[in-house]
mmCIF file of C-alpha atoms and ligand atoms in Angstrom:
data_model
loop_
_atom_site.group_PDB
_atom_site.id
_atom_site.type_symbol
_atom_site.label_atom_id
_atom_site.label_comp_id
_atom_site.label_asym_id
_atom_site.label_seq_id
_atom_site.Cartn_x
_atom_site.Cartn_y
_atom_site.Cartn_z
ATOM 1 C CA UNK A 1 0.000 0.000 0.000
ATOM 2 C CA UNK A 2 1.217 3.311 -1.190
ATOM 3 C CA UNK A 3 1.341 6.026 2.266
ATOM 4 C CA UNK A 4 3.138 8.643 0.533
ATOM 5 C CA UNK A 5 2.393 10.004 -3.049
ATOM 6 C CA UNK A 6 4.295 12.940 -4.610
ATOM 7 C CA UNK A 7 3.281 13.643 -8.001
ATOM 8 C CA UNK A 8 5.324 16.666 -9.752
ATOM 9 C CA UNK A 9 5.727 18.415 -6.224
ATOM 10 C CA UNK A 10 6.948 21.920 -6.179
ATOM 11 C CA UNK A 11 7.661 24.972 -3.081
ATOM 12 C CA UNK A 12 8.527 28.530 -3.990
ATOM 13 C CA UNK A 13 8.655 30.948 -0.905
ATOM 14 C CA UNK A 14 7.793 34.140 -1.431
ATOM 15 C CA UNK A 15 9.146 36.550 0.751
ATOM 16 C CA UNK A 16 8.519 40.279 -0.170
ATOM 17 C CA UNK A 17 9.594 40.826 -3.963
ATOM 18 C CA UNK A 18 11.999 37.593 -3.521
ATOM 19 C CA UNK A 19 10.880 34.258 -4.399
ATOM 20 C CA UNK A 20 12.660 30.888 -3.650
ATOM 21 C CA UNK A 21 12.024 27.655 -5.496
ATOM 22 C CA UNK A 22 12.937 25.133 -2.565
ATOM 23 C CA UNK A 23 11.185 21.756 -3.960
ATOM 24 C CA UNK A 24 11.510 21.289 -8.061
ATOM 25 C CA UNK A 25 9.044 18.559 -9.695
ATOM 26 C CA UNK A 26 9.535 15.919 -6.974
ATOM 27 C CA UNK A 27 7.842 13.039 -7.803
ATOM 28 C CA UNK A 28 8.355 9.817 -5.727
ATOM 29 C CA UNK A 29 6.048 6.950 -3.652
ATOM 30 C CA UNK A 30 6.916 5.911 -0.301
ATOM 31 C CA UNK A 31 4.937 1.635 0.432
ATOM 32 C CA UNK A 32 3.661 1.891 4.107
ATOM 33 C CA UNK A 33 5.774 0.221 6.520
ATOM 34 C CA UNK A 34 8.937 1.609 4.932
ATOM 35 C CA UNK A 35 12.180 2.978 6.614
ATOM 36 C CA UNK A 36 13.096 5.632 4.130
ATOM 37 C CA UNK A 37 15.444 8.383 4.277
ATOM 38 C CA UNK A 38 15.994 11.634 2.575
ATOM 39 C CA UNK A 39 18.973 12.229 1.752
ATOM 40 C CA UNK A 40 20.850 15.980 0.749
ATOM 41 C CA UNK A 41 23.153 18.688 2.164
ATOM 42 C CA UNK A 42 21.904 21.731 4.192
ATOM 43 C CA UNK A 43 19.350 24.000 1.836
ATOM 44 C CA UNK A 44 18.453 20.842 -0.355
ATOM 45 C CA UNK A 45 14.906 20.796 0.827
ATOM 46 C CA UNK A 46 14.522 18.160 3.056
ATOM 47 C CA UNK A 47 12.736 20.654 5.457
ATOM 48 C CA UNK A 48 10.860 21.791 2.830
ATOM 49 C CA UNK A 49 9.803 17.970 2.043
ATOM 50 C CA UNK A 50 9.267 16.926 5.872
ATOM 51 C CA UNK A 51 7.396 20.192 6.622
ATOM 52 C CA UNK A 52 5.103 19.102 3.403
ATOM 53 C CA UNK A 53 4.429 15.884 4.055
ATOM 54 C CA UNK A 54 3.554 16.787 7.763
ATOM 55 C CA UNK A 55 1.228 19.452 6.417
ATOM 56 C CA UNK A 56 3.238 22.038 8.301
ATOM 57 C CA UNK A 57 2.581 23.688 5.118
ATOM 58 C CA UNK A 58 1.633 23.184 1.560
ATOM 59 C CA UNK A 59 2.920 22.438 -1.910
ATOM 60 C CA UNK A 60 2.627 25.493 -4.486
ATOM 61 C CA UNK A 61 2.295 23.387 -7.318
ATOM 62 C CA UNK A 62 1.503 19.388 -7.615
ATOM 63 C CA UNK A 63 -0.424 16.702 -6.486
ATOM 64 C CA UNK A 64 0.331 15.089 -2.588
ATOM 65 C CA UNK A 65 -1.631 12.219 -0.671
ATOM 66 C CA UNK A 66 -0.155 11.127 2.612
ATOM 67 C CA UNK A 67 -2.502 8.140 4.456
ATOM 68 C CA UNK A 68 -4.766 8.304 1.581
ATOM 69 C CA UNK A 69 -5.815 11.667 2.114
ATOM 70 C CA UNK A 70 -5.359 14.932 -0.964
ATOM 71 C CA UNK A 71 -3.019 17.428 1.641
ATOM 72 C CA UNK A 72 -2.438 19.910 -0.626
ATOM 73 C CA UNK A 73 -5.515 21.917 0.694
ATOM 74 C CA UNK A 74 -6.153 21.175 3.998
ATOM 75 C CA UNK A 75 -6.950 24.437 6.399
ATOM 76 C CA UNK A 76 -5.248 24.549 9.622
ATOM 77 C CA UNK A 77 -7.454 23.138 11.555
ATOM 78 C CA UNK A 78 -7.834 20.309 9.229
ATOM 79 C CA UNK A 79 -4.126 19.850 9.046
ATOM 80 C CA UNK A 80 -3.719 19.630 13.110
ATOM 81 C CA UNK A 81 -6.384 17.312 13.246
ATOM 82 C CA UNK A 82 -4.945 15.160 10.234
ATOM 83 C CA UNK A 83 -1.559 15.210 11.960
ATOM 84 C CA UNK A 84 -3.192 14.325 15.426
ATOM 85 C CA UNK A 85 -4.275 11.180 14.230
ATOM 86 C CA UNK A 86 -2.118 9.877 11.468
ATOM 87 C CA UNK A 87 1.753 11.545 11.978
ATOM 88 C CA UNK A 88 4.112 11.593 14.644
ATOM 89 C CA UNK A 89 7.433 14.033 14.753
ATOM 90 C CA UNK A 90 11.298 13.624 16.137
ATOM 91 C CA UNK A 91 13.279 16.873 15.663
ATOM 92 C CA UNK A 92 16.592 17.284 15.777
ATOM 93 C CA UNK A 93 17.395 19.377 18.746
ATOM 94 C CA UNK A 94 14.630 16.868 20.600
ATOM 95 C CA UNK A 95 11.636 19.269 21.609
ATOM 96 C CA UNK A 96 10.889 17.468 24.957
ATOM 97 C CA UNK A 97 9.284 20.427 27.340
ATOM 98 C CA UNK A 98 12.080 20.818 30.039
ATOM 99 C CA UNK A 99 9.356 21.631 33.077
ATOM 100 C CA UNK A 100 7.330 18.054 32.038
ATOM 101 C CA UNK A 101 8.928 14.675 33.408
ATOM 102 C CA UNK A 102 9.919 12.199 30.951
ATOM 103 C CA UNK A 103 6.926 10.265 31.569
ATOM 104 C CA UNK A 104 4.595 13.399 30.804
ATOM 105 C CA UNK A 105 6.520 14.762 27.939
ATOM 106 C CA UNK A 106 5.425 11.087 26.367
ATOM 107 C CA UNK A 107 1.747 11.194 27.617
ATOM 108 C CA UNK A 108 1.175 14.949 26.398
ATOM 109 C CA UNK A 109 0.340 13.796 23.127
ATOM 110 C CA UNK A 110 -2.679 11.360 24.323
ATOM 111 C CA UNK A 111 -3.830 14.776 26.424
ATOM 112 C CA UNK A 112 -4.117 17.025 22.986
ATOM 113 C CA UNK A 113 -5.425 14.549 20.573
ATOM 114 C CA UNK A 114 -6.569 11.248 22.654
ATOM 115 C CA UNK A 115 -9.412 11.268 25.227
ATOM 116 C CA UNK A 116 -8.320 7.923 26.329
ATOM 117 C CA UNK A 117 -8.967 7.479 30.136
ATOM 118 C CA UNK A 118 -5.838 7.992 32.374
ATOM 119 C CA UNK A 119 -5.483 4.042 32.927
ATOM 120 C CA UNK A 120 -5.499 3.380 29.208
ATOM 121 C CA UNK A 121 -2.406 6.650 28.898
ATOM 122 C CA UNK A 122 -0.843 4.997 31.921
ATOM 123 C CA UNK A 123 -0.225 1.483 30.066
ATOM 124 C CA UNK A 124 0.376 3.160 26.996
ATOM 125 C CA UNK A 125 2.955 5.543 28.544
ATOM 126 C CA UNK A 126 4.582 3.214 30.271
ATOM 127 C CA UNK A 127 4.547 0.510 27.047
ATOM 128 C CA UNK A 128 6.511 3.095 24.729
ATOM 129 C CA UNK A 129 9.062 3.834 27.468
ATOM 130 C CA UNK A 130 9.577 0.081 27.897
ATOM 131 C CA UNK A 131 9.966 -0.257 24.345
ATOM 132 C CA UNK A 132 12.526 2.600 23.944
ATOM 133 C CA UNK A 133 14.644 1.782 27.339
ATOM 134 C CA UNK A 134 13.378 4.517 29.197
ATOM 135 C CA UNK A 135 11.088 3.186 31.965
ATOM 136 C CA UNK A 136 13.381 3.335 34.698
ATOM 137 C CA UNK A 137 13.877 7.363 33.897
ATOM 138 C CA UNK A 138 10.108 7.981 33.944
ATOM 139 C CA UNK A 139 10.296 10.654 36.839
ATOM 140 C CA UNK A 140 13.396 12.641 35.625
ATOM 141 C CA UNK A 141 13.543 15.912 33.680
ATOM 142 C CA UNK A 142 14.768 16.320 30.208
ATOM 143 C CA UNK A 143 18.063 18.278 31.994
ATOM 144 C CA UNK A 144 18.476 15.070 33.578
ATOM 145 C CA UNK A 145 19.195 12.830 31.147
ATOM 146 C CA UNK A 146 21.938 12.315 28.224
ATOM 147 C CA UNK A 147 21.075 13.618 24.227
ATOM 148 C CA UNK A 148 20.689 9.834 23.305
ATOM 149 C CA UNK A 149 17.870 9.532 26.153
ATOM 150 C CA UNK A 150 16.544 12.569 25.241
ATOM 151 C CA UNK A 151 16.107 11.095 21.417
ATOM 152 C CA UNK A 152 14.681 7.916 22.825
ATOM 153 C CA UNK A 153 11.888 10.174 24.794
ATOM 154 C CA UNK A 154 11.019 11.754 21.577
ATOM 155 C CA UNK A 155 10.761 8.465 19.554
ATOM 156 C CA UNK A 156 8.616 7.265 22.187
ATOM 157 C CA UNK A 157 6.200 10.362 22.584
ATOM 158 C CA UNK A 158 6.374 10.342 18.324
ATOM 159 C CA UNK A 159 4.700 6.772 18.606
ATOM 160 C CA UNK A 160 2.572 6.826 21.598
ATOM 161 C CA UNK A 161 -0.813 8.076 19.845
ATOM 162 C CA UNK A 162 -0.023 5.263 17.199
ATOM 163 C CA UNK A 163 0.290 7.139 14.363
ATOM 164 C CA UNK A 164 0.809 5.202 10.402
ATOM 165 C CA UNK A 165 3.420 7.475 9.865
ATOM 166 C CA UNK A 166 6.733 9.028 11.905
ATOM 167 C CA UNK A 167 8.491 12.391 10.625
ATOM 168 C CA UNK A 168 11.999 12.691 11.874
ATOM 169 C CA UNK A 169 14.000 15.737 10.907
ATOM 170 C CA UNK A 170 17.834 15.423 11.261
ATOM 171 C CA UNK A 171 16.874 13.450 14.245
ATOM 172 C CA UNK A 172 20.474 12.359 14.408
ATOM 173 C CA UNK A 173 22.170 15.778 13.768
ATOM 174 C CA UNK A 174 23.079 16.596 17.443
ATOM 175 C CA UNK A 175 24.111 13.174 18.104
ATOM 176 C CA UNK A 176 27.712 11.450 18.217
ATOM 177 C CA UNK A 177 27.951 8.759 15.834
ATOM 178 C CA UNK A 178 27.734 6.038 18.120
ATOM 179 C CA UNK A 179 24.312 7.093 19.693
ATOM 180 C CA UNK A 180 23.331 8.168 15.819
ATOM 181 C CA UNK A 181 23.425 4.581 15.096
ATOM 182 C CA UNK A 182 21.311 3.304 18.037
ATOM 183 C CA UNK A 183 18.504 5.868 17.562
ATOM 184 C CA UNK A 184 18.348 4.640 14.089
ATOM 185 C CA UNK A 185 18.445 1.292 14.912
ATOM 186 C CA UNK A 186 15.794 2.070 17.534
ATOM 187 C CA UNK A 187 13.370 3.917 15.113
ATOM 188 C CA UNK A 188 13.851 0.973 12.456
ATOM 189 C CA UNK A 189 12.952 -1.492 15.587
ATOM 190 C CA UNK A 190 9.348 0.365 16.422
ATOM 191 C CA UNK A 191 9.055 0.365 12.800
ATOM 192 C CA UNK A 192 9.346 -3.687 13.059
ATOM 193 C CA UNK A 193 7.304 -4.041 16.200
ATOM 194 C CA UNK A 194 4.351 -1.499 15.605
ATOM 195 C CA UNK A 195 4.909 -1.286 11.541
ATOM 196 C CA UNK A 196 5.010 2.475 11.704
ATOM 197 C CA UNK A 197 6.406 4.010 8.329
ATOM 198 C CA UNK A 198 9.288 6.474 9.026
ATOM 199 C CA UNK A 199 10.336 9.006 6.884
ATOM 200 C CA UNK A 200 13.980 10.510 8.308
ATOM 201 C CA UNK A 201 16.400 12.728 6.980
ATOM 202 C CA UNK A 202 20.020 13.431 7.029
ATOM 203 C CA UNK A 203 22.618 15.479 5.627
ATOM 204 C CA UNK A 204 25.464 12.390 6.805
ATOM 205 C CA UNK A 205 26.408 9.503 4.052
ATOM 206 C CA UNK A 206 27.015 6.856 6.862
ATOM 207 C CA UNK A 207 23.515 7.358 9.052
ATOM 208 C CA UNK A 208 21.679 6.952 5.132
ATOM 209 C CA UNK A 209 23.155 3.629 4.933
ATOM 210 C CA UNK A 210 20.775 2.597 7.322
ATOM 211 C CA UNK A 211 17.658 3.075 5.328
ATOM 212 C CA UNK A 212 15.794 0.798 3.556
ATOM 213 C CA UNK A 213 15.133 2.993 0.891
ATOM 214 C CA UNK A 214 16.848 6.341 0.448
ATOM 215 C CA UNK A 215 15.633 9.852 -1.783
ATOM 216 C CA UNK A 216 18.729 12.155 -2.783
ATOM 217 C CA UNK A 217 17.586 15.753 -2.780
ATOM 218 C CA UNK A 218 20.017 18.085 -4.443
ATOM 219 C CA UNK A 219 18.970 21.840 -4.953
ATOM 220 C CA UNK A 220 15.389 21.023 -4.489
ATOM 221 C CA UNK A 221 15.268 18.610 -6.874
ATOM 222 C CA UNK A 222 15.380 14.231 -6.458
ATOM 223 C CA UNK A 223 18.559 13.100 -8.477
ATOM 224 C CA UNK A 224 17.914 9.965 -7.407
ATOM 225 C CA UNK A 225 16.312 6.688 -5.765
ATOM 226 C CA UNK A 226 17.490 3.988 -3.966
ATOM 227 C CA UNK A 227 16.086 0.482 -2.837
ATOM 228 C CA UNK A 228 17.278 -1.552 -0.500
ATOM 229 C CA UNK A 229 20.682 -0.696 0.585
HETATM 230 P P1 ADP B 301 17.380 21.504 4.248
HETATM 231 O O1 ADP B 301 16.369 20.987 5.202
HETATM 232 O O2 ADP B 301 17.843 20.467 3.255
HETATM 233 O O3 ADP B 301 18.527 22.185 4.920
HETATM 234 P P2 ADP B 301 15.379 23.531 3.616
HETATM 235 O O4 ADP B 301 14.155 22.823 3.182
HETATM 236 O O5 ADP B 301 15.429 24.042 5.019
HETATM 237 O O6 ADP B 301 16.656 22.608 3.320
HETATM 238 O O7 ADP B 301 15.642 24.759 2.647
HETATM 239 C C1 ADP B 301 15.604 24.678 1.223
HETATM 240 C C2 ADP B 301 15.705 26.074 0.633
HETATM 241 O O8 ADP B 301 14.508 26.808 0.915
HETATM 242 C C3 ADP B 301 16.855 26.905 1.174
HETATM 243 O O9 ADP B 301 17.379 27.682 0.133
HETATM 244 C C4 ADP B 301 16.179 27.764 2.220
HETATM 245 O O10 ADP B 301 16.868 28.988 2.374
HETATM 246 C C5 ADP B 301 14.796 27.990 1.623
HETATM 247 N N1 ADP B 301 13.768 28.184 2.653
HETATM 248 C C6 ADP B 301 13.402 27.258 3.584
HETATM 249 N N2 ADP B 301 12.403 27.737 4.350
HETATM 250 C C7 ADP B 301 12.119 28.983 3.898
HETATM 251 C C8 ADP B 301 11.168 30.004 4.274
HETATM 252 N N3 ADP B 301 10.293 29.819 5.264
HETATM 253 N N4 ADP B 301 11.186 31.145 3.566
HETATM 254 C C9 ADP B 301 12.037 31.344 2.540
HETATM 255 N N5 ADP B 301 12.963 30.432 2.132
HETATM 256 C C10 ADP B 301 12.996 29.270 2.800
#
């Protein structure tokens, strides 16, 4: 089944008299379940992409369905809701809201967009931070823990409202290589145990090896299309 579908995608910004072409023609389909990565230096328009594909904004020109749905002209409060129910995010410099414990930083997603009962959170809550390694720091603040904990938080909060799809921006940019690796390796387990598509990008060679399938962005444009690495 096809979860992503860019058909002749394109993203000027305007700003004042200046316009910007970030995203040129990109046409590409992502199968659900994937472990994909995009894959381009800094001001290739992987932003651009992610920020798309989350309907953080929309395409100027060109057709996009994400979870069977037409995105291109969702209003805002269609887009929030869409994104409530079907996408989760990682960002790279984590996101995790330094007054909330680790275990409420997770749960805060089930309080906007789930009215499950606090039992049903609870086991929830507690099932992603098993899952990520992170049980046993339930009660600590973000400034508590290490940038690789941190990560595993997010990728745990990104999958608690069990979205089809996760969005992870650079989530490996302010990592050392090492702990790169095992948050990768981490995301492409929950995408194993839960089947949870995820979408990543990276600017670094190595960390794209990783991917199952991998989408080269150069100067807004997709020079190219990988399979199985
Ligand atoms: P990447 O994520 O690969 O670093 P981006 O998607 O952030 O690339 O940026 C692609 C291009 O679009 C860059 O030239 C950037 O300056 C431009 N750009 C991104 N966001 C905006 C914006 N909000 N307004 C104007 N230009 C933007």
């Amino acid at each position: 089944m096809i979860l992503i579908h860019a058909q002749s995608v394109s993203k000027t910004y305007q700003t004042g008299e200046i316009s910007s072409t970030a995203l040129k023609n990109i046409s590409f389909r992502i199968e659900a379940g994937s472990f994909a990565a995009i894959v381009g230096p800094s001001g290739s328009g992987k932003s651009t992409l992610l920020n798309l594909i989350g309907c953080l904004d929309r395409p100027t020109t060109g057709a996009l369905t994400v979870c069977d749905l037409d995105v291109t002209t969702l209003d805002r409060n269609a887009a929030a809701a869409f994104r409530g129910e079907n996408i989760g995010f990682i960002f790279q410099d984590f996101n995790l809201i330094p007054v909330l414990t680790v275990y409420e930083n997770v749960e805060y997603p089930l309080l906007m967009v789930r009215n499950w009962p606090k039992e049903k959170r609870h086991e929830r809550v507690m099932q992603m931070l098993a899952s990520v390694g992170m049980e046993a720091q339930a009660d600590k603040k973000p400034d508590q823990i290490s940038g690789g904990q941190k990560q595993r938080v997010a990728v745990a909060r990104a999958l608690v409202g069990e979205p089809r799809l996760v969005l992870a921006d650079e989530p490996t940019a302010n990592l050392d290589h090492d702990t790169a690796y095992r948050i990768i390796n981490l995301m492409k387990e929950m995408r194993d145990q839960y089947g949870t598509t995820f979408l990543f990008s990276t600017h670094d060679q190595k960390i794209m090896q990783s991917a199952e399938q991998t989408y080269l962005l150069e100067d807004g444009q997709l020079t190219m299309q990988g399979g199985a690495q």
